[in-house]
Amino acid sequence: MKKFAFWAFQIVVLACFAIAYGVASPNIKNEIADDLSPSKRTPIIDIPREVPLRVEPLYDRPEMVSDEDLAAVLWQVRPKFDRKELRPNLVEHAIRAWSVHAEFRDPDVLSGKQMENFLLDHGTFVLSWGESASPLLQDRPTGVGVNWGEYRSNSVHHDHMLACITEAGARLDSSVLLPSQRKLTLENVIHEALRDFQLDERETEWSAMAFGLWLPPTKTWRAINGREMSFDLLAQRLMRGYLEKGVCSGTHRVYSLMLLWRLDQKFDILSENVQNEVYAHLELVRDLITESQFEDGHWPPNWNEGNAAIENPREREIRSEIIATGHHLEWLSIAPIELHPPREQIDKAAQWIIQTTKEQSPELILQRYTFLSHVGNALALWRGTTPAAFWKQWQQNNPEYTFTPIPGEDAQIDSKSEDTTH
């Protein structure tokens, strides 16, 4: 009888513990795990929103980008890809520009929902790549990792997938299906990214964007090594080093800094000193692109050299000019006018990039898709809209619309693949 009473008591204690654990906060659960396990875990940050923030464009300039020109550019950058061995890099760029809400009449064009499923559902990924390919999603004891690097079936940059699907507007509770068939959510991807972030990484542009759109007003968090991270540290890291270094001639760093500065205006995530440093840095970028623009309107990859980029130009390569011009127009669309070069220079850049994009053949569009997607997004932002919203209305008003590119002088396939540069 005593033995029965003892075990009954133990069962009651365990049941109470299970109930208490089930209703405990994530941080309490982590503290319990720390006590029971020799491997330390980091505190889980409460994500204060169900949908990510969005930094809105500041302008609507139809005299700079007409409806007809925007439609032609967006037609060129529709996500019309071969579904077999579909590279995540293409889908990440496409969903970032078009959002999870994009819909198309053409069944061969991926909708926003289809792109989201490809990135977050391993089952959908396997339909494209098969079981033998290196998976995009990684099942970790601490959450969901994203494989990136050398394999074509993986993302190209650390936290790039997270940043892109965040800018696309995916919800915090978006379903994630892992190779093990374990079902989690996008929240688990965010927590894992926060946990394993290292400030000395080569590329921090996409981590800064993703964290900036999910965390504010939270300003600090801790990574796996216990070091306190902050948006101050991220901003300073983005400003460190040679301006042109970094992906896409350093323009992603500029965009991420502009995004953090805009978020700071609402959520005060930067200290006053760092906020001033960021603004001064963006003023420097403004002055350099004012001096380095070519007469036809494009910016060169060595825009950071200012007037010297024009006096001693590098050998011209159209792909590099598209990258620099499209990306600069993108960050300028969310920048206050005080950080703009003269309006006529922005207009010339827009006309150059519109014409150049119109001239791209389908083969060149596919090869250059990753950076041309930024062009579509930038021009939509300059019209105060998004590619998905504009295209939905355009399709309703122009159901039979098609665009045929008129090839220009640049009809050569690039010597470099898009995967190695973006």
Coordinates of C-alpha atoms in Angstrom, one line a residue:
M1 CA 0.0 0.0 0.0
K2 CA 2.9 2.3 0.9
K3 CA 4.6 1.5 -2.4
F4 CA 1.3 2.3 -4.3
A5 CA 1.0 5.6 -2.5
F6 CA 4.6 6.5 -3.3
W7 CA 4.2 5.9 -7.0
A8 CA 0.8 7.6 -7.1
F9 CA 2.4 10.7 -5.5
Q10 CA 5.2 10.6 -8.1
I11 CA 2.7 10.4 -10.9
V12 CA 0.8 13.4 -9.5
V13 CA 4.1 15.4 -9.2
L14 CA 5.1 14.5 -12.8
A15 CA 1.7 15.4 -14.1
C16 CA 1.8 18.8 -12.3
F17 CA 5.3 19.4 -13.7
A18 CA 4.1 18.5 -17.2
I19 CA 1.1 20.9 -17.0
A20 CA 3.3 23.7 -15.6
Y21 CA 5.9 23.2 -18.3
G22 CA 3.2 23.2 -21.0
V23 CA 1.9 26.6 -20.0
A24 CA 5.4 28.1 -19.2
S25 CA 6.8 30.9 -21.3
P26 CA 9.6 30.0 -23.8
N27 CA 12.3 31.6 -21.6
I28 CA 11.2 29.6 -18.6
K29 CA 11.4 26.4 -20.7
N30 CA 14.9 27.4 -21.7
E31 CA 15.9 27.9 -18.1
I32 CA 14.6 24.5 -17.2
A33 CA 16.5 23.0 -20.2
D34 CA 19.7 24.8 -19.0
D35 CA 19.3 23.1 -15.6
L36 CA 18.7 19.7 -17.1
S37 CA 21.3 19.9 -19.9
P38 CA 25.0 20.7 -19.9
S39 CA 24.6 22.6 -23.3
K40 CA 23.6 26.2 -22.7
R41 CA 20.7 27.7 -24.6
T42 CA 20.1 31.4 -25.3
P43 CA 17.0 33.2 -24.1
I44 CA 14.2 33.2 -26.6
I45 CA 13.1 36.7 -27.6
D46 CA 9.4 37.4 -27.8
I47 CA 8.6 38.5 -31.4
P48 CA 6.2 41.4 -30.9
R49 CA 4.2 41.0 -34.1
E50 CA 2.4 38.5 -36.3
V51 CA 3.4 40.1 -39.6
P52 CA 6.8 41.8 -40.2
L53 CA 7.1 45.6 -40.4
R54 CA 7.3 47.2 -43.8
V55 CA 9.3 50.4 -44.6
E56 CA 7.0 52.3 -46.8
P57 CA 8.2 54.2 -49.9
L58 CA 8.1 58.0 -49.7
Y59 CA 7.2 59.0 -53.2
D60 CA 4.8 58.5 -56.1
R61 CA 6.4 59.8 -59.3
P62 CA 4.5 58.8 -62.5
E63 CA 6.5 61.4 -64.5
M64 CA 9.6 59.4 -63.6
V65 CA 8.1 55.9 -64.0
S66 CA 4.9 55.6 -66.1
D67 CA 2.3 52.9 -65.7
E68 CA 3.3 51.5 -69.1
D69 CA 7.0 51.4 -68.2
L70 CA 6.4 49.8 -64.8
A71 CA 4.2 47.2 -66.4
A72 CA 6.8 46.4 -69.0
V73 CA 9.6 46.0 -66.4
L74 CA 7.4 43.9 -64.1
W75 CA 6.4 41.6 -67.1
Q76 CA 10.1 41.0 -67.6
V77 CA 10.7 40.0 -64.0
R78 CA 7.7 37.8 -63.4
P79 CA 8.9 34.6 -61.6
K80 CA 8.6 32.3 -64.6
F81 CA 11.0 29.5 -63.9
D82 CA 11.6 25.9 -64.8
R83 CA 10.3 24.0 -61.8
K84 CA 13.0 21.2 -62.1
E85 CA 16.0 21.9 -59.8
L86 CA 14.7 25.4 -59.1
R87 CA 17.4 27.4 -57.4
P88 CA 16.4 28.9 -54.0
N89 CA 18.4 32.0 -54.9
L90 CA 15.9 32.8 -57.7
V91 CA 12.9 32.2 -55.6
E92 CA 14.2 34.2 -52.7
H93 CA 14.7 37.2 -54.9
A94 CA 11.4 36.7 -56.6
I95 CA 9.3 36.5 -53.5
R96 CA 11.1 39.5 -52.0
A97 CA 10.1 41.6 -54.9
W98 CA 6.6 40.1 -55.5
S99 CA 5.6 39.2 -51.9
V100 CA 3.6 36.2 -50.6
H101 CA 0.4 37.8 -52.0
A102 CA 1.4 37.8 -55.7
E103 CA -1.0 36.2 -58.2
F104 CA -0.6 35.7 -61.9
R105 CA -2.9 34.6 -64.7
D106 CA -0.2 32.6 -66.3
P107 CA 0.0 29.2 -64.6
D108 CA 3.7 28.9 -65.5
V109 CA 4.4 31.9 -63.3
L110 CA 4.9 31.1 -59.6
S111 CA 2.5 32.8 -57.3
G112 CA 3.6 34.2 -53.9
K113 CA 2.0 31.2 -52.1
Q114 CA 3.8 28.7 -54.4
M115 CA 7.2 30.5 -53.7
E116 CA 6.5 30.5 -50.0
N117 CA 5.8 26.8 -50.0
F118 CA 9.0 26.1 -52.0
L119 CA 11.1 27.8 -49.4
L120 CA 9.3 26.6 -46.2
D121 CA 8.0 23.2 -47.1
H122 CA 10.6 20.5 -47.6
G123 CA 8.0 18.3 -49.4
T124 CA 7.5 21.0 -52.1
F125 CA 11.3 21.4 -52.3
V126 CA 11.7 17.7 -52.9
L127 CA 9.3 17.8 -55.9
S128 CA 11.8 20.1 -57.6
W129 CA 15.1 18.6 -56.4
G130 CA 14.5 15.0 -55.4
E131 CA 15.5 13.3 -52.2
S132 CA 19.2 13.2 -52.9
A133 CA 19.9 16.9 -53.1
S134 CA 21.2 18.9 -50.1
P135 CA 18.0 20.3 -48.5
L136 CA 17.3 24.0 -48.0
L137 CA 16.0 23.6 -44.5
Q138 CA 18.0 22.1 -41.7
D139 CA 16.4 20.3 -38.7
R140 CA 18.3 21.3 -35.6
P141 CA 17.6 20.5 -31.9
T142 CA 17.4 24.2 -31.3
G143 CA 15.2 25.2 -34.2
V144 CA 15.2 25.6 -38.0
G145 CA 18.4 26.3 -39.8
V146 CA 18.8 27.3 -43.5
N147 CA 21.6 25.6 -45.5
W148 CA 23.5 28.1 -47.5
G149 CA 26.7 28.2 -49.5
E150 CA 28.2 26.1 -52.3
Y151 CA 25.3 23.8 -53.3
R152 CA 22.9 25.1 -55.9
S153 CA 20.0 23.6 -53.9
N154 CA 20.9 25.9 -51.0
S155 CA 20.6 29.6 -50.3
V156 CA 23.6 31.6 -51.4
H157 CA 24.0 33.9 -48.4
H158 CA 23.5 33.5 -44.6
D159 CA 20.0 34.7 -43.5
H160 CA 19.2 35.7 -47.1
M161 CA 16.2 33.4 -47.3
L162 CA 14.9 34.7 -43.9
A163 CA 15.3 38.3 -45.0
C164 CA 13.6 37.8 -48.4
I165 CA 10.6 35.9 -47.0
T166 CA 10.4 38.6 -44.3
E167 CA 10.3 41.4 -46.7
A168 CA 7.7 39.4 -48.7
G169 CA 5.3 39.6 -45.7
A170 CA 5.2 36.0 -44.5
R171 CA 3.5 35.6 -41.2
L172 CA 5.2 34.6 -38.0
D173 CA 3.1 31.5 -37.8
S174 CA 3.8 30.4 -41.4
S175 CA 4.1 26.6 -41.4
V176 CA 7.6 25.1 -41.9
L177 CA 7.9 21.4 -42.8
L178 CA 11.3 20.0 -42.2
P179 CA 13.1 17.0 -43.8
S180 CA 12.3 15.0 -40.7
Q181 CA 8.6 15.8 -41.2
R182 CA 8.7 17.8 -38.1
K183 CA 6.3 20.8 -38.4
L184 CA 7.4 24.2 -37.0
T185 CA 6.8 27.8 -37.9
L186 CA 8.7 30.8 -39.3
E187 CA 9.1 31.9 -35.7
N188 CA 11.5 29.0 -35.2
V189 CA 13.6 30.1 -38.2
I190 CA 13.9 33.6 -36.7
H191 CA 14.9 32.4 -33.3
E192 CA 17.6 30.1 -34.7
A193 CA 18.9 33.0 -36.8
L194 CA 19.1 35.2 -33.7
R195 CA 20.8 32.4 -31.8
D196 CA 23.6 31.7 -34.3
F197 CA 24.3 35.2 -35.5
Q198 CA 27.9 36.2 -35.3
L199 CA 28.9 39.9 -35.7
D200 CA 32.2 39.1 -37.4
E201 CA 30.4 37.3 -40.3
R202 CA 31.4 38.4 -43.8
E203 CA 27.9 39.4 -44.7
T204 CA 25.5 40.8 -42.2
E205 CA 23.2 42.7 -44.5
W206 CA 20.4 40.2 -44.5
S207 CA 20.5 39.5 -40.8
A208 CA 20.1 43.2 -40.2
M209 CA 17.1 43.5 -42.5
A210 CA 15.3 40.4 -41.0
F211 CA 16.0 41.4 -37.4
G212 CA 15.0 45.0 -38.1
L213 CA 11.6 44.0 -39.5
W214 CA 10.7 41.6 -36.7
L215 CA 12.2 42.8 -33.4
P216 CA 11.5 46.5 -32.8
P217 CA 11.0 48.0 -30.3
T218 CA 13.4 45.4 -28.9
K219 CA 16.9 46.8 -29.3
T220 CA 19.1 44.0 -27.9
W221 CA 19.3 40.3 -27.7
R222 CA 21.9 37.6 -27.0
A223 CA 23.5 35.2 -29.4
I224 CA 24.7 31.6 -28.7
N225 CA 28.0 32.7 -27.2
G226 CA 26.2 34.9 -24.7
R227 CA 27.3 38.1 -26.3
E228 CA 24.8 40.9 -26.3
M229 CA 23.8 42.0 -29.8
S230 CA 22.1 45.3 -30.7
F231 CA 21.0 47.3 -33.7
D232 CA 23.8 49.7 -32.8
L233 CA 26.4 47.0 -33.3
L234 CA 24.7 45.9 -36.6
A235 CA 24.7 49.4 -38.0
Q236 CA 28.4 49.9 -37.1
R237 CA 29.3 46.6 -38.7
L238 CA 27.5 47.6 -41.9
M239 CA 29.5 50.9 -42.0
R240 CA 32.8 49.2 -41.4
G241 CA 35.3 48.7 -44.2
Y242 CA 35.7 49.7 -47.9
L243 CA 32.4 51.1 -49.3
E244 CA 32.4 48.9 -52.5
K245 CA 33.1 45.7 -50.6
G246 CA 30.1 43.4 -50.0
V247 CA 27.6 41.9 -52.3
C248 CA 26.4 43.9 -55.3
S249 CA 29.2 46.5 -55.0
G250 CA 28.3 47.3 -51.4
T251 CA 24.8 48.5 -52.2
H252 CA 23.1 45.9 -49.9
R253 CA 24.9 47.5 -47.0
V254 CA 23.5 50.8 -48.0
Y255 CA 19.9 49.5 -48.3
S256 CA 20.1 47.8 -44.9
L257 CA 21.4 51.0 -43.2
M258 CA 18.7 53.0 -44.8
L259 CA 16.1 50.5 -43.6
L260 CA 17.5 50.6 -40.0
W261 CA 17.6 54.4 -40.1
R262 CA 13.9 54.5 -41.1
L263 CA 12.9 52.0 -38.5
D264 CA 14.8 54.1 -35.9
Q265 CA 12.6 57.1 -36.7
K266 CA 9.6 55.2 -35.4
F267 CA 11.0 52.7 -32.9
D268 CA 14.2 54.4 -31.5
I269 CA 16.3 51.3 -32.0
L270 CA 19.6 53.2 -32.5
S271 CA 21.4 55.3 -29.9
E272 CA 21.7 59.0 -30.8
N273 CA 25.4 58.7 -31.6
V274 CA 25.0 55.7 -34.0
Q275 CA 21.9 57.3 -35.6
N276 CA 24.0 60.3 -36.4
E277 CA 26.8 58.1 -37.7
V278 CA 24.4 56.2 -40.0
Y279 CA 23.0 59.5 -41.4
A280 CA 26.5 60.9 -42.0
H281 CA 27.4 57.6 -43.8
L282 CA 24.4 57.9 -46.0
E283 CA 25.2 61.5 -46.8
L284 CA 28.6 60.3 -48.0
V285 CA 27.0 57.7 -50.2
R286 CA 24.7 60.4 -51.6
D287 CA 27.7 62.6 -52.5
L288 CA 29.6 59.8 -54.1
I289 CA 26.8 58.7 -56.4
T290 CA 26.1 62.3 -57.3
E291 CA 29.7 62.5 -58.6
S292 CA 30.0 59.0 -60.1
Q293 CA 26.9 58.9 -62.3
F294 CA 27.6 58.6 -66.1
E295 CA 26.0 60.9 -68.6
D296 CA 23.5 58.2 -69.8
G297 CA 22.2 57.8 -66.2
H298 CA 23.8 54.5 -65.0
W299 CA 26.0 54.1 -61.9
P300 CA 29.2 52.1 -62.2
P301 CA 30.2 49.3 -59.8
N302 CA 33.0 51.5 -58.4
W303 CA 30.5 54.3 -57.5
N304 CA 32.4 54.7 -54.3
E305 CA 35.2 56.4 -56.1
G306 CA 33.1 59.4 -56.9
N307 CA 34.3 61.6 -59.8
A308 CA 37.3 59.3 -60.3
A309 CA 34.9 56.6 -61.5
I310 CA 34.1 58.8 -64.5
E311 CA 37.6 60.1 -65.1
N312 CA 39.1 56.7 -65.0
P313 CA 36.3 54.3 -65.8
R314 CA 36.7 50.5 -65.6
E315 CA 35.9 48.3 -68.5
R316 CA 32.2 48.6 -68.9
E317 CA 30.1 45.5 -68.1
I318 CA 26.4 45.9 -68.4
R319 CA 25.5 43.4 -65.7
S320 CA 27.5 45.4 -63.1
E321 CA 25.9 48.6 -64.2
I322 CA 22.4 47.1 -63.8
I323 CA 23.3 45.9 -60.4
A324 CA 24.6 49.3 -59.2
T325 CA 21.9 51.4 -60.8
G326 CA 19.0 49.2 -59.7
H327 CA 20.1 48.8 -56.2
H328 CA 20.8 52.5 -55.7
L329 CA 17.4 53.4 -57.0
E330 CA 15.9 50.9 -54.5
W331 CA 17.4 52.4 -51.4
L332 CA 16.8 55.9 -52.6
S333 CA 13.0 55.1 -52.9
I334 CA 12.9 54.8 -49.1
A335 CA 15.3 57.6 -48.3
P336 CA 14.3 61.1 -47.3
I337 CA 14.9 63.7 -50.1
E338 CA 17.8 65.2 -48.1
L339 CA 19.7 62.0 -48.9
H340 CA 19.0 62.2 -52.6
P341 CA 21.3 63.3 -55.4
P342 CA 19.6 66.0 -57.6
R343 CA 16.2 64.9 -59.0
E344 CA 17.4 65.0 -62.6
Q345 CA 20.0 62.4 -61.8
I346 CA 17.5 60.0 -60.3
D347 CA 15.2 60.5 -63.4
K348 CA 18.1 59.7 -65.7
A349 CA 19.0 56.6 -63.7
A350 CA 15.3 55.5 -63.9
Q351 CA 15.1 56.0 -67.7
W352 CA 18.4 54.1 -68.2
I353 CA 17.3 51.1 -66.1
I354 CA 13.8 51.0 -67.6
Q355 CA 15.2 50.9 -71.2
T356 CA 17.9 48.4 -70.3
T357 CA 15.4 46.1 -68.6
K358 CA 13.0 46.3 -71.6
E359 CA 15.9 45.2 -73.9
Q360 CA 16.7 42.0 -72.0
S361 CA 15.8 38.8 -73.8
P362 CA 14.1 36.0 -71.8
E363 CA 17.5 34.2 -71.7
L364 CA 19.2 37.2 -70.2
I365 CA 16.4 37.9 -67.8
L366 CA 16.7 34.4 -66.4
Q367 CA 20.5 34.7 -66.0
R368 CA 20.3 38.2 -64.5
Y369 CA 17.1 37.7 -62.6
T370 CA 18.5 38.1 -59.1
F371 CA 19.5 41.7 -59.7
L372 CA 16.8 42.6 -62.2
S373 CA 14.2 41.7 -59.5
H374 CA 15.6 44.6 -57.5
V375 CA 14.8 46.9 -60.5
G376 CA 11.2 45.8 -60.5
N377 CA 10.9 46.4 -56.8
A378 CA 12.7 49.8 -57.0
L379 CA 10.5 51.2 -59.8
A380 CA 7.3 50.0 -58.0
L381 CA 8.4 51.8 -54.8
W382 CA 9.0 55.0 -56.8
R383 CA 5.3 54.8 -57.7
G384 CA 4.4 54.4 -54.1
T385 CA 3.2 50.8 -54.6
T386 CA 4.4 47.2 -54.7
P387 CA 4.9 44.9 -57.7
A388 CA 2.1 42.6 -56.5
A389 CA -0.4 45.4 -55.9
F390 CA 0.3 47.2 -59.2
W391 CA 0.3 44.0 -61.2
K392 CA -3.1 42.9 -59.8
Q393 CA -4.7 46.2 -60.9
W394 CA -2.9 46.2 -64.2
Q395 CA -4.0 42.6 -65.0
Q396 CA -7.6 43.6 -64.3
N397 CA -7.4 46.6 -66.6
N398 CA -5.3 44.9 -69.3
P399 CA -6.2 41.2 -69.3
E400 CA -4.6 40.6 -72.7
Y401 CA -1.3 42.4 -71.9
T402 CA 2.0 41.0 -73.2
F403 CA 5.4 42.6 -73.6
T404 CA 7.9 41.7 -76.2
P405 CA 11.5 42.9 -75.5
I406 CA 13.3 44.8 -78.2
P407 CA 16.9 43.6 -78.0
G408 CA 19.5 46.3 -77.6
E409 CA 23.3 46.2 -78.1
D410 CA 23.8 44.0 -75.1
A411 CA 22.8 40.5 -76.2
Q412 CA 25.7 38.5 -74.8
I413 CA 25.3 36.0 -72.0
D414 CA 27.4 37.0 -69.0
S415 CA 30.6 35.2 -68.3
K416 CA 29.7 34.9 -64.6
S417 CA 26.7 33.1 -63.2
E418 CA 24.2 35.0 -61.1
D419 CA 24.8 32.6 -58.2
T420 CA 28.4 33.7 -57.7
T421 CA 27.7 37.5 -57.6
H422 CA 24.3 37.9 -55.8

